[in-house]
Structures are given as structure tokens and as C-alpha cells.
PDB file of C-alpha atoms in Angstrom:
ATOM      1  CA  MET M 224      20.953   6.340 -31.997  1.00  0.00           C
ATOM      2  CA  SER M 225      20.258   7.979 -28.670  1.00  0.00           C
ATOM      3  CA  SER M 226      23.079   8.145 -26.107  1.00  0.00           C
ATOM      4  CA  GLN M 227      20.579   7.765 -23.262  1.00  0.00           C
ATOM      5  CA  LYS M 228      20.402   4.631 -21.144  1.00  0.00           C
ATOM      6  CA  PRO M 229      18.675   1.754 -22.939  1.00  0.00           C
ATOM      7  CA  ILE M 230      15.495  -0.091 -22.166  1.00  0.00           C
ATOM      8  CA  ALA M 231      16.299  -3.649 -21.150  1.00  0.00           C
ATOM      9  CA  VAL M 232      13.963  -6.621 -21.328  1.00  0.00           C
ATOM     10  CA  GLY M 233      14.451 -10.051 -19.857  1.00  0.00           C
ATOM     11  CA  THR M 234      13.323 -13.126 -21.757  1.00  0.00           C
ATOM     12  CA  ASN M 235      13.084 -16.865 -21.190  1.00  0.00           C
ATOM     13  CA  ASP M 236      11.090 -17.462 -24.387  1.00  0.00           C
ATOM     14  CA  SER M 237       7.789 -17.924 -22.540  1.00  0.00           C
ATOM     15  CA  ALA M 238       4.652 -16.398 -24.066  1.00  0.00           C
ATOM     16  CA  GLN M 239       4.774 -13.645 -21.423  1.00  0.00           C
ATOM     17  CA  SER M 240       8.403 -12.788 -22.101  1.00  0.00           C
ATOM     18  CA  GLN M 241       7.783 -12.754 -25.842  1.00  0.00           C
ATOM     19  CA  SER M 242       5.048 -10.183 -25.233  1.00  0.00           C
ATOM     20  CA  ALA M 243       7.449  -8.253 -22.999  1.00  0.00           C
ATOM     21  CA  VAL M 244      10.121  -8.128 -25.723  1.00  0.00           C
ATOM     22  CA  LEU M 245       7.646  -6.783 -28.268  1.00  0.00           C
ATOM     23  CA  TRP M 246       6.264  -4.218 -25.784  1.00  0.00           C
ATOM     24  CA  ALA M 247       9.795  -3.083 -24.894  1.00  0.00           C
ATOM     25  CA  ALA M 248      10.761  -2.802 -28.565  1.00  0.00           C
ATOM     26  CA  ARG M 249       7.767  -0.613 -29.314  1.00  0.00           C
ATOM     27  CA  ARG M 250       8.522   1.616 -26.376  1.00  0.00           C
ATOM     28  CA  ALA M 251      12.218   1.891 -27.263  1.00  0.00           C
ATOM     29  CA  ARG M 252      11.342   2.788 -30.842  1.00  0.00           C
ATOM     30  CA  ARG M 253       8.884   5.516 -29.791  1.00  0.00           C
ATOM     31  CA  ALA M 254      11.329   6.929 -27.247  1.00  0.00           C
ATOM     32  CA  ASP M 255      14.322   6.649 -29.615  1.00  0.00           C
ATOM     33  CA  LEU M 256      16.202   4.573 -27.057  1.00  0.00           C
ATOM     34  CA  PRO M 257      18.452   1.550 -27.513  1.00  0.00           C
ATOM     35  CA  LEU M 258      17.000  -1.860 -26.632  1.00  0.00           C
ATOM     36  CA  VAL M 259      18.871  -4.658 -24.884  1.00  0.00           C
ATOM     37  CA  VAL M 260      17.402  -8.165 -24.713  1.00  0.00           C
ATOM     38  CA  LEU M 261      18.673 -10.180 -21.748  1.00  0.00           C
ATOM     39  CA  HIS M 262      18.589 -13.814 -20.756  1.00  0.00           C
ATOM     40  CA  VAL M 263      19.867 -15.185 -17.466  1.00  0.00           C
ATOM     41  CA  VAL M 264      21.378 -18.647 -17.140  1.00  0.00           C
ATOM     42  CA  ASP M 265      20.565 -19.606 -13.571  1.00  0.00           C
ATOM     43  CA  ASP M 266      23.809 -21.031 -12.186  1.00  0.00           C
ATOM     44  CA  ARG M 267      22.914 -21.055  -8.505  1.00  0.00           C
ATOM     45  CA  TRP M 268      22.763 -24.854  -8.384  1.00  0.00           C
ATOM     46  CA  VAL M 269      25.756 -25.467 -10.610  1.00  0.00           C
ATOM     47  CA  ALA M 270      29.061 -26.467  -9.058  1.00  0.00           C
ATOM     48  CA  GLU M 271      31.868 -26.151 -11.581  1.00  0.00           C
ATOM     49  CA  PRO M 272      33.045 -27.939 -13.532  1.00  0.00           C
ATOM     50  CA  TYR M 273      29.938 -29.317 -15.184  1.00  0.00           C
ATOM     51  CA  PRO M 274      30.398 -30.143 -18.869  1.00  0.00           C
ATOM     52  CA  TRP M 275      26.764 -29.316 -19.631  1.00  0.00           C
ATOM     53  CA  PHE M 276      26.950 -25.762 -18.256  1.00  0.00           C
ATOM     54  CA  GLY M 277      28.431 -24.650 -21.563  1.00  0.00           C
ATOM     55  CA  THR M 278      25.435 -26.229 -23.252  1.00  0.00           C
ATOM     56  CA  LEU M 279      23.133 -24.066 -21.109  1.00  0.00           C
ATOM     57  CA  GLN M 280      25.052 -20.971 -22.147  1.00  0.00           C
ATOM     58  CA  GLN M 281      24.871 -21.956 -25.809  1.00  0.00           C
ATOM     59  CA  ALA M 282      21.129 -22.529 -25.487  1.00  0.00           C
ATOM     60  CA  GLY M 283      20.826 -19.102 -23.899  1.00  0.00           C
ATOM     61  CA  GLU M 284      22.645 -17.471 -26.801  1.00  0.00           C
ATOM     62  CA  GLU M 285      20.343 -19.220 -29.266  1.00  0.00           C
ATOM     63  CA  LEU M 286      17.316 -18.076 -27.273  1.00  0.00           C
ATOM     64  CA  LEU M 287      18.515 -14.461 -27.432  1.00  0.00           C
ATOM     65  CA  LYS M 288      19.091 -14.753 -31.176  1.00  0.00           C
ATOM     66  CA  THR M 289      15.556 -16.093 -31.608  1.00  0.00           C
ATOM     67  CA  ALA M 290      14.032 -13.362 -29.432  1.00  0.00           C
ATOM     68  CA  ALA M 291      15.808 -10.616 -31.361  1.00  0.00           C
ATOM     69  CA  GLY M 292      14.912 -12.246 -34.674  1.00  0.00           C
ATOM     70  CA  ARG M 293      11.203 -12.142 -33.871  1.00  0.00           C
ATOM     71  CA  LEU M 294      11.347  -8.341 -34.018  1.00  0.00           C
ATOM     72  CA  GLU M 295      12.456  -8.339 -37.648  1.00  0.00           C
ATOM     73  CA  GLY M 296       9.600  -7.107 -39.772  1.00  0.00           C
ATOM     74  CA  THR M 297       7.638  -6.154 -36.647  1.00  0.00           C
ATOM     75  CA  GLU M 298       9.513  -3.203 -35.180  1.00  0.00           C
ATOM     76  CA  PRO M 299      12.168  -1.128 -37.016  1.00  0.00           C
ATOM     77  CA  ILE M 300      14.712  -1.533 -34.233  1.00  0.00           C
ATOM     78  CA  THR M 301      17.833  -3.655 -33.929  1.00  0.00           C
ATOM     79  CA  PRO M 302      18.399  -4.738 -30.325  1.00  0.00           C
ATOM     80  CA  SER M 303      21.620  -5.793 -28.741  1.00  0.00           C
ATOM     81  CA  THR M 304      21.638  -8.976 -26.655  1.00  0.00           C
ATOM     82  CA  GLU M 305      23.447  -9.996 -23.514  1.00  0.00           C
ATOM     83  CA  LEU M 306      23.694 -13.282 -21.638  1.00  0.00           C
ATOM     84  CA  LEU M 307      23.872 -13.077 -17.850  1.00  0.00           C
ATOM     85  CA  THR M 308      24.525 -15.766 -15.249  1.00  0.00           C
ATOM     86  CA  GLY M 309      23.358 -16.039 -11.671  1.00  0.00           C
ATOM     87  CA  SER M 310      20.027 -15.694  -9.908  1.00  0.00           C
ATOM     88  CA  VAL M 311      17.448 -14.485 -12.416  1.00  0.00           C
ATOM     89  CA  GLY M 312      15.808 -11.840 -10.214  1.00  0.00           C
ATOM     90  CA  ALA M 313      19.056 -10.567  -8.722  1.00  0.00           C
ATOM     91  CA  SER M 314      20.881 -10.471 -12.066  1.00  0.00           C
ATOM     92  CA  LEU M 315      18.167  -8.438 -13.792  1.00  0.00           C
ATOM     93  CA  ALA M 316      17.818  -6.101 -10.826  1.00  0.00           C
ATOM     94  CA  LYS M 317      21.584  -5.487 -10.786  1.00  0.00           C
ATOM     95  CA  TYR M 318      21.629  -4.881 -14.538  1.00  0.00           C
ATOM     96  CA  SER M 319      18.838  -2.319 -14.145  1.00  0.00           C
ATOM     97  CA  LYS M 320      21.389   0.226 -12.873  1.00  0.00           C
ATOM     98  CA  ARG M 321      22.588   0.507 -16.468  1.00  0.00           C
ATOM     99  CA  THR M 322      19.123   1.119 -17.935  1.00  0.00           C
ATOM    100  CA  SER M 323      16.300   3.658 -18.059  1.00  0.00           C
ATOM    101  CA  MET M 324      13.651   0.943 -17.642  1.00  0.00           C
ATOM    102  CA  MET M 325      13.570  -2.791 -17.036  1.00  0.00           C
ATOM    103  CA  VAL M 326      10.828  -4.846 -18.725  1.00  0.00           C
ATOM    104  CA  ILE M 327       9.896  -8.385 -17.741  1.00  0.00           C
ATOM    105  CA  GLY M 328       7.129 -10.842 -18.526  1.00  0.00           C
ATOM    106  CA  SER M 329       4.514 -11.447 -15.872  1.00  0.00           C
ATOM    107  CA  GLY M 330       5.345 -15.118 -15.558  1.00  0.00           C
ATOM    108  CA  SER M 331       2.961 -17.974 -14.946  1.00  0.00           C
ATOM    109  CA  GLY M 332      -0.749 -17.334 -14.813  1.00  0.00           C
ATOM    110  CA  HIS M 333      -1.329 -18.959 -11.435  1.00  0.00           C
ATOM    111  CA  ILE M 334      -0.695 -17.057  -8.230  1.00  0.00           C
ATOM    112  CA  GLY M 335       2.612 -17.888  -6.627  1.00  0.00           C
ATOM    113  CA  GLY M 336       4.185 -19.413  -9.720  1.00  0.00           C
ATOM    114  CA  ALA M 337       7.977 -19.332  -9.913  1.00  0.00           C
ATOM    115  CA  LEU M 338       8.058 -17.013 -12.914  1.00  0.00           C
ATOM    116  CA  ALA M 339       5.612 -14.627 -11.252  1.00  0.00           C
ATOM    117  CA  ASP M 340       7.899 -14.589  -8.226  1.00  0.00           C
ATOM    118  CA  ARG M 341      10.818 -13.589 -10.446  1.00  0.00           C
ATOM    119  CA  ALA M 342       8.823 -10.644 -11.776  1.00  0.00           C
ATOM    120  CA  LEU M 343       8.167  -9.612  -8.191  1.00  0.00           C
ATOM    121  CA  GLN M 344      11.865  -9.956  -7.350  1.00  0.00           C
ATOM    122  CA  VAL M 345      12.863  -7.655 -10.198  1.00  0.00           C
ATOM    123  CA  ALA M 346      10.143  -5.112  -9.382  1.00  0.00           C
ATOM    124  CA  THR M 347      11.261  -5.128  -5.761  1.00  0.00           C
ATOM    125  CA  ALA M 348      14.998  -4.694  -6.260  1.00  0.00           C
ATOM    126  CA  ALA M 349      15.389  -2.786  -9.539  1.00  0.00           C
ATOM    127  CA  LYS M 350      16.797   0.744  -9.452  1.00  0.00           C
ATOM    128  CA  VAL M 351      14.601   2.089 -12.271  1.00  0.00           C
ATOM    129  CA  PRO M 352      10.934   1.845 -13.276  1.00  0.00           C
ATOM    130  CA  VAL M 353       9.958  -1.761 -13.985  1.00  0.00           C
ATOM    131  CA  ALA M 354       7.329  -2.677 -16.574  1.00  0.00           C
ATOM    132  CA  VAL M 355       5.639  -6.046 -16.094  1.00  0.00           C
ATOM    133  CA  VAL M 356       3.904  -7.292 -19.238  1.00  0.00           C
ATOM    134  CA  GLY M 357       1.411 -10.119 -19.623  1.00  0.00           C
ATOM    135  CA  THR M 358      -0.210 -11.718 -22.640  1.00  0.00           C
ATOM    136  CA  GLN M 359      -3.341  -9.554 -22.680  1.00  0.00           C
ATOM    137  CA  ASP M 360      -4.516  -8.383 -26.097  1.00  0.00           C
ATOM    138  CA  LEU M 361      -4.113  -4.586 -26.054  1.00  0.00           C
ATOM    139  CA  GLU M 362      -6.124  -4.032 -29.227  1.00  0.00           C
ATOM    140  CA  GLY M 363      -9.030  -1.673 -28.581  1.00  0.00           C
ATOM    141  CA  ARG M 364      -7.801  -0.679 -25.121  1.00  0.00           C
ATOM    142  CA  SER M 365      -7.394   2.935 -24.144  1.00  0.00           C
ATOM    143  CA  GLY M 366      -6.292   5.117 -21.268  1.00  0.00           C
ATOM    144  CA  VAL M 367      -3.651   5.180 -18.555  1.00  0.00           C
ATOM    145  CA  VAL M 368      -4.611   4.390 -14.948  1.00  0.00           C
ATOM    146  CA  VAL M 369      -2.563   5.371 -11.899  1.00  0.00           C
ATOM    147  CA  GLY M 370      -3.069   4.541  -8.239  1.00  0.00           C
ATOM    148  CA  VAL M 371      -2.580   7.172  -5.544  1.00  0.00           C
ATOM    149  CA  ASP M 372      -2.809   7.375  -1.766  1.00  0.00           C
ATOM    150  CA  GLY M 373      -1.305  10.743  -0.883  1.00  0.00           C
ATOM    151  CA  SER M 374       2.231   9.420  -0.385  1.00  0.00           C
ATOM    152  CA  PRO M 375       5.328  10.914  -2.069  1.00  0.00           C
ATOM    153  CA  GLU M 376       5.680   7.639  -3.995  1.00  0.00           C
ATOM    154  CA  SER M 377       2.208   7.954  -5.468  1.00  0.00           C
ATOM    155  CA  THR M 378       2.786  11.616  -6.333  1.00  0.00           C
ATOM    156  CA  GLN M 379       5.791  10.499  -8.365  1.00  0.00           C
ATOM    157  CA  ALA M 380       3.645   7.801  -9.976  1.00  0.00           C
ATOM    158  CA  VAL M 381       1.050  10.409 -11.020  1.00  0.00           C
ATOM    159  CA  ALA M 382       3.732  12.579 -12.614  1.00  0.00           C
ATOM    160  CA  PHE M 383       5.066   9.559 -14.515  1.00  0.00           C
ATOM    161  CA  ALA M 384       1.588   8.433 -15.609  1.00  0.00           C
ATOM    162  CA  ALA M 385       0.579  11.934 -16.721  1.00  0.00           C
ATOM    163  CA  ALA M 386       3.653  12.203 -18.926  1.00  0.00           C
ATOM    164  CA  GLU M 387       2.883   8.768 -20.382  1.00  0.00           C
ATOM    165  CA  ALA M 388      -0.752   9.608 -21.096  1.00  0.00           C
ATOM    166  CA  ASP M 389       0.078  12.990 -22.633  1.00  0.00           C
ATOM    167  CA  ARG M 390       2.793  11.550 -24.872  1.00  0.00           C
ATOM    168  CA  GLU M 391       0.516   8.756 -26.085  1.00  0.00           C
ATOM    169  CA  GLY M 392      -2.571  10.940 -26.482  1.00  0.00           C
ATOM    170  CA  GLU M 393      -4.476   8.902 -23.891  1.00  0.00           C
ATOM    171  CA  GLU M 394      -6.793   9.976 -21.069  1.00  0.00           C
ATOM    172  CA  LEU M 395      -5.567   9.596 -17.493  1.00  0.00           C
ATOM    173  CA  THR M 396      -7.623   8.069 -14.676  1.00  0.00           C
ATOM    174  CA  VAL M 397      -6.375   8.665 -11.133  1.00  0.00           C
ATOM    175  CA  VAL M 398      -7.725   6.088  -8.670  1.00  0.00           C
ATOM    176  CA  TYR M 399      -7.723   6.493  -4.895  1.00  0.00           C
ATOM    177  CA  ALA M 400      -9.179   3.709  -2.748  1.00  0.00           C
ATOM    178  CA  VAL M 401      -9.984   4.677   0.853  1.00  0.00           C
ATOM    179  CA  ASP M 402     -11.110   2.594   3.803  1.00  0.00           C
ATOM    180  CA  VAL M 403     -14.281   4.239   5.092  1.00  0.00           C
ATOM    181  CA  PRO M 404     -15.828   3.041   8.388  1.00  0.00           C
ATOM    182  CA  ASP M 405     -19.194   1.343   7.998  1.00  0.00           C
ATOM    183  CA  PRO M 406     -21.687   3.135  10.292  1.00  0.00           C
ATOM    184  CA  ILE M 407     -23.621  -0.101  10.776  1.00  0.00           C
ATOM    185  CA  VAL M 408     -20.781  -2.538  11.290  1.00  0.00           C
ATOM    186  CA  ASP M 409     -18.900  -0.034  13.433  1.00  0.00           C
ATOM    187  CA  ALA M 410     -21.963   1.254  15.278  1.00  0.00           C
ATOM    188  CA  GLY M 411     -20.935   3.112  18.365  1.00  0.00           C
ATOM    189  CA  LEU M 412     -17.354   3.456  17.147  1.00  0.00           C
ATOM    190  CA  SER M 413     -17.521   5.394  13.870  1.00  0.00           C
ATOM    191  CA  PRO M 414     -20.706   7.373  13.258  1.00  0.00           C
ATOM    192  CA  ALA M 415     -21.849   8.106   9.736  1.00  0.00           C
ATOM    193  CA  ALA M 416     -20.688  11.683  10.145  1.00  0.00           C
ATOM    194  CA  LEU M 417     -17.114  10.466  10.588  1.00  0.00           C
ATOM    195  CA  ALA M 418     -17.336   8.390   7.413  1.00  0.00           C
ATOM    196  CA  ASP M 419     -18.532  11.442   5.484  1.00  0.00           C
ATOM    197  CA  LEU M 420     -15.708  13.519   6.946  1.00  0.00           C
ATOM    198  CA  ILE M 421     -13.127  10.945   5.910  1.00  0.00           C
ATOM    199  CA  VAL M 422     -14.470  10.874   2.348  1.00  0.00           C
ATOM    200  CA  ASP M 423     -14.381  14.674   2.140  1.00  0.00           C
ATOM    201  CA  GLU M 424     -10.819  14.795   3.433  1.00  0.00           C
ATOM    202  CA  GLU M 425      -9.613  12.092   1.073  1.00  0.00           C
ATOM    203  CA  ARG M 426     -11.363  13.743  -1.845  1.00  0.00           C
ATOM    204  CA  THR M 427      -9.260  16.804  -1.056  1.00  0.00           C
ATOM    205  CA  VAL M 428      -6.133  14.623  -1.030  1.00  0.00           C
ATOM    206  CA  LEU M 429      -7.073  13.287  -4.465  1.00  0.00           C
ATOM    207  CA  ALA M 430      -7.672  16.792  -5.828  1.00  0.00           C
ATOM    208  CA  GLU M 431      -4.352  18.012  -4.470  1.00  0.00           C
ATOM    209  CA  THR M 432      -2.557  15.029  -6.007  1.00  0.00           C
ATOM    210  CA  VAL M 433      -3.670  15.956  -9.528  1.00  0.00           C
ATOM    211  CA  ALA M 434      -3.354  19.715  -8.992  1.00  0.00           C
ATOM    212  CA  GLY M 435      -0.984  21.233 -11.520  1.00  0.00           C
ATOM    213  CA  LEU M 436      -1.439  18.553 -14.163  1.00  0.00           C
ATOM    214  CA  LYS M 437      -3.611  20.831 -16.278  1.00  0.00           C
ATOM    215  CA  GLU M 438      -0.917  23.475 -16.242  1.00  0.00           C
ATOM    216  CA  ASP M 439       1.768  20.988 -17.251  1.00  0.00           C
ATOM    217  CA  TYR M 440      -0.417  19.124 -19.741  1.00  0.00           C
ATOM    218  CA  PRO M 441      -3.185  21.454 -20.964  1.00  0.00           C
ATOM    219  CA  ASP M 442      -4.517  18.934 -23.485  1.00  0.00           C
ATOM    220  CA  LEU M 443      -4.617  16.007 -21.047  1.00  0.00           C
ATOM    221  CA  THR M 444      -8.024  14.744 -19.914  1.00  0.00           C
ATOM    222  CA  VAL M 445      -7.848  13.687 -16.262  1.00  0.00           C
ATOM    223  CA  HIS M 446     -10.510  11.649 -14.467  1.00  0.00           C
ATOM    224  CA  GLN M 447     -10.559  11.355 -10.669  1.00  0.00           C
ATOM    225  CA  ARG M 448     -12.011   8.240  -9.064  1.00  0.00           C
ATOM    226  CA  LEU M 449     -12.432   7.945  -5.296  1.00  0.00           C
ATOM    227  CA  GLU M 450     -13.237   4.326  -4.432  1.00  0.00           C
ATOM    228  CA  THR M 451     -14.844   3.588  -1.059  1.00  0.00           C
ATOM    229  CA  GLU M 452     -16.245   0.107  -1.701  1.00  0.00           C
ATOM    230  CA  LYS M 453     -13.098  -1.756  -2.781  1.00  0.00           C
ATOM    231  CA  GLY M 454      -9.569  -2.202  -1.563  1.00  0.00           C
ATOM    232  CA  ALA M 455      -6.719  -0.608  -3.467  1.00  0.00           C
ATOM    233  CA  VAL M 456      -5.731  -3.730  -5.421  1.00  0.00           C
ATOM    234  CA  ASP M 457      -9.278  -4.575  -6.536  1.00  0.00           C
ATOM    235  CA  ALA M 458      -9.990  -0.926  -7.407  1.00  0.00           C
ATOM    236  CA  LEU M 459      -6.883  -0.636  -9.593  1.00  0.00           C
ATOM    237  CA  VAL M 460      -7.287  -4.018 -11.273  1.00  0.00           C
ATOM    238  CA  ASP M 461     -10.914  -3.235 -12.115  1.00  0.00           C
ATOM    239  CA  ALA M 462     -10.134   0.305 -13.320  1.00  0.00           C
ATOM    240  CA  ALA M 463      -7.311  -0.942 -15.558  1.00  0.00           C
ATOM    241  CA  ALA M 464      -9.241  -3.880 -17.033  1.00  0.00           C
ATOM    242  CA  GLY M 465      -9.605  -2.026 -20.342  1.00  0.00           C
ATOM    243  CA  ALA M 466      -6.578   0.257 -20.065  1.00  0.00           C
ATOM    244  CA  LYS M 467      -3.369   0.273 -22.065  1.00  0.00           C
ATOM    245  CA  LEU M 468      -1.214   0.933 -19.017  1.00  0.00           C
ATOM    246  CA  LEU M 469      -1.358   0.903 -15.223  1.00  0.00           C
ATOM    247  CA  VAL M 470       1.136   2.837 -13.093  1.00  0.00           C
ATOM    248  CA  VAL M 471       1.702   2.351  -9.360  1.00  0.00           C
ATOM    249  CA  GLY M 472       4.359   3.512  -6.941  1.00  0.00           C
ATOM    250  CA  SER M 473       6.760   0.986  -5.481  1.00  0.00           C
ATOM    251  CA  ARG M 474       5.554   1.844  -1.975  1.00  0.00           C
ATOM    252  CA  GLY M 475       2.536   3.613  -0.585  1.00  0.00           C
ATOM    253  CA  ARG M 476       1.517   5.544   2.485  1.00  0.00           C
ATOM    254  CA  GLY M 477       0.800   2.396   4.463  1.00  0.00           C
ATOM    255  CA  ALA M 478       3.893   0.394   3.531  1.00  0.00           C
ATOM    256  CA  PHE M 479       6.585  -0.361   6.091  1.00  0.00           C
ATOM    257  CA  LYS M 480       9.793   1.411   5.082  1.00  0.00           C
ATOM    258  CA  ARG M 481      11.684  -1.870   5.279  1.00  0.00           C
ATOM    259  CA  LEU M 482       9.487  -3.259   2.505  1.00  0.00           C
ATOM    260  CA  LEU M 483      10.852  -2.278  -0.900  1.00  0.00           C
ATOM    261  CA  LEU M 484       7.611  -3.231  -2.639  1.00  0.00           C
ATOM    262  CA  GLY M 485       4.330  -2.170  -1.080  1.00  0.00           C
ATOM    263  CA  SER M 486       1.345  -4.465  -0.692  1.00  0.00           C
ATOM    264  CA  THR M 487      -0.653  -2.654  -3.392  1.00  0.00           C
ATOM    265  CA  ALA M 488       2.088  -2.981  -6.021  1.00  0.00           C
ATOM    266  CA  HIS M 489       2.611  -6.599  -4.984  1.00  0.00           C
ATOM    267  CA  GLY M 490      -1.102  -7.375  -5.260  1.00  0.00           C
ATOM    268  CA  VAL M 491      -1.481  -5.700  -8.648  1.00  0.00           C
ATOM    269  CA  LEU M 492       1.405  -7.717 -10.098  1.00  0.00           C
ATOM    270  CA  LYS M 493      -0.245 -10.912  -8.864  1.00  0.00           C
ATOM    271  CA  HIS M 494      -3.462  -9.987 -10.706  1.00  0.00           C
ATOM    272  CA  LEU M 495      -1.990  -8.118 -13.679  1.00  0.00           C
ATOM    273  CA  PRO M 496      -4.781  -6.421 -15.697  1.00  0.00           C
ATOM    274  CA  CYS M 497      -2.536  -4.843 -18.362  1.00  0.00           C
ATOM    275  CA  PRO M 498       1.104  -3.749 -18.787  1.00  0.00           C
ATOM    276  CA  THR M 499       1.998  -2.247 -15.412  1.00  0.00           C
ATOM    277  CA  ILE M 500       4.868   0.060 -14.521  1.00  0.00           C
ATOM    278  CA  ILE M 501       6.211   0.213 -10.970  1.00  0.00           C
ATOM    279  CA  THR M 502       7.833   3.617 -10.492  1.00  0.00           C
ATOM    280  CA  ARG M 503      10.665   4.520  -8.138  1.00  0.00           C
ATOM    281  CA  THR M 504      10.966   7.796  -6.250  1.00  0.00           C
ATOM    282  CA  GLN M 505      13.994  10.041  -6.461  1.00  0.00           C
ATOM    283  CA  THR M 506      14.474   9.657  -2.722  1.00  0.00           C
ATOM    284  CA  GLU M 507      15.043   5.907  -3.020  1.00  0.00           C
ATOM    285  CA  LYS M 508      18.693   4.883  -3.010  1.00  0.00           C
ATOM    286  CA  THR M 509      19.998   3.740  -6.360  1.00  0.00           C
ATOM    287  CA  SER M 510      23.214   2.146  -5.321  1.00  0.00           C
TER     288      SER M 510
END
């Protein structure tokens, strides 16, 4: 068994979290890493002593046993389990310091659902890459997609995605969505020549972002996509509709530094097209 930090996955026995546990188990097995399955008993509204709190803990232990048992005969890996108490998002984010990756189910299908909010909380506060997994059927899908915008965060995301694609034998698609002035709508303010100049400059940014990948991964096929008709979220969701994995940085060039999760990452998680990993940069504090 590897001595490296484990992959941890949170579960509440929903369909999304069941998919997350299976996805995490497969990844842990391929990476030769330990797997920890977590469940959080939310005690924020419990004032001790409540005789039924022990019942909640017992139910949580049974849930963990069931989640681990589902892997038998599916993945040749024996996970450990751990029951946590407290706020779900905060507890998983705190636990992430002990892991190499945190995996969580995407939550409810409707925008703004409580479970979806918990996935956002974990992705925002975790100290390691966070994988958010939905219930999409991954059979027949191919490729890794990564979003870039020229920021240090997106450069880190490209490096992460390239390593993923190369290890899995998948092609990599690098997507950059830019806001180009419309020469008709912005007549008198932004001539067509300016729009062309912006596209040329951003195309250079895209090329520089993927520069060096061929040297590091000579067998990796890399596609560059500069999107001028869609916003970043729509461009990434559309590009990853048939992909096995989407990778985005936790913050982008346009994000306020006080925001731990940028608007693009937030939007993608709300419209999850496939398993999506939110990467962290080495410059972000981890304590």
C-alpha cells in the first residue's frame, strides 16, 4: 500500500455520492493510493444531550459500511471509513488537509439545491484538488478538457490536465473563451480592427499556455480552442459534454482575490457536464 496521502470521498448515500465513491475508488486503484470514505453527521442544530444523536451516528456508521460494501466485486480496493461530525462542507474541507484529493458528489440536479451548495463549499475551501462527480454515464466518452484564461491558476490547471490526459491515454482540449467587442453593437467604440487584434493577442496567450506540453508529453495530442461566441462557462460545459474529465482552476484572471472560487469554476459546478476537478495553485495557502 502506498504511503502517500489518500484520496477521500464524501458520501450521503445519494445517487451522486454513490457515483463519487466508485469514481474515487477507480482513481485510487489506478494511482495506487489509499481510499477513505467519509460521512458527516451534521450536528450544527443539535444541542446536547439529545438521546437520538447517537442514533444518527449509528446510522452514519451503517451508511459507511454500505458504501464500502458496494465496492466489493467492483474495484479491487479495500477502503477505510471515517465518521465526522459538524458542518458538512466545513468538515470535508478541513479533512482535505490530510488527503491528496477530495471527491464529492455533485448534489441535487436543480440549481441552488442544498447538496449542490455543499459541493461548492468543499470546492471553495478545500486545500487540495476537488473532484465533483455527477451521475452521467461515462461509457463511450473520451478526452480531457481544461479551461484557461492566461492566469497562473489556469496554467496550473493545464499542467494538471495534461498529466491526467497523458496518463489515461486521452487527448487534451484546451479551451479559452474571450470577450470580443462586437463591431456593430459597439459601433464607434470598438472598431472591427480592434476585435481582430484582441483575437490575435488572445490566440498568442492560448499558444503560450500550452507551450512546452509537447516536450513534456511527446505522445499527447493537444487541441486548442479559442471561443469568441460563448462565455467561459458555456464554452467549457459544451466542450466537455462528451469528455471523461473537465479541469478548471479555482480562480481565474478576472476573479477578485477575496473570492476563493472564481465565477467560472462556480458556474461549471452548477452545470456539471462530466466529472470535474478544481485545481489549487501552489501559491494558495494550505493552512
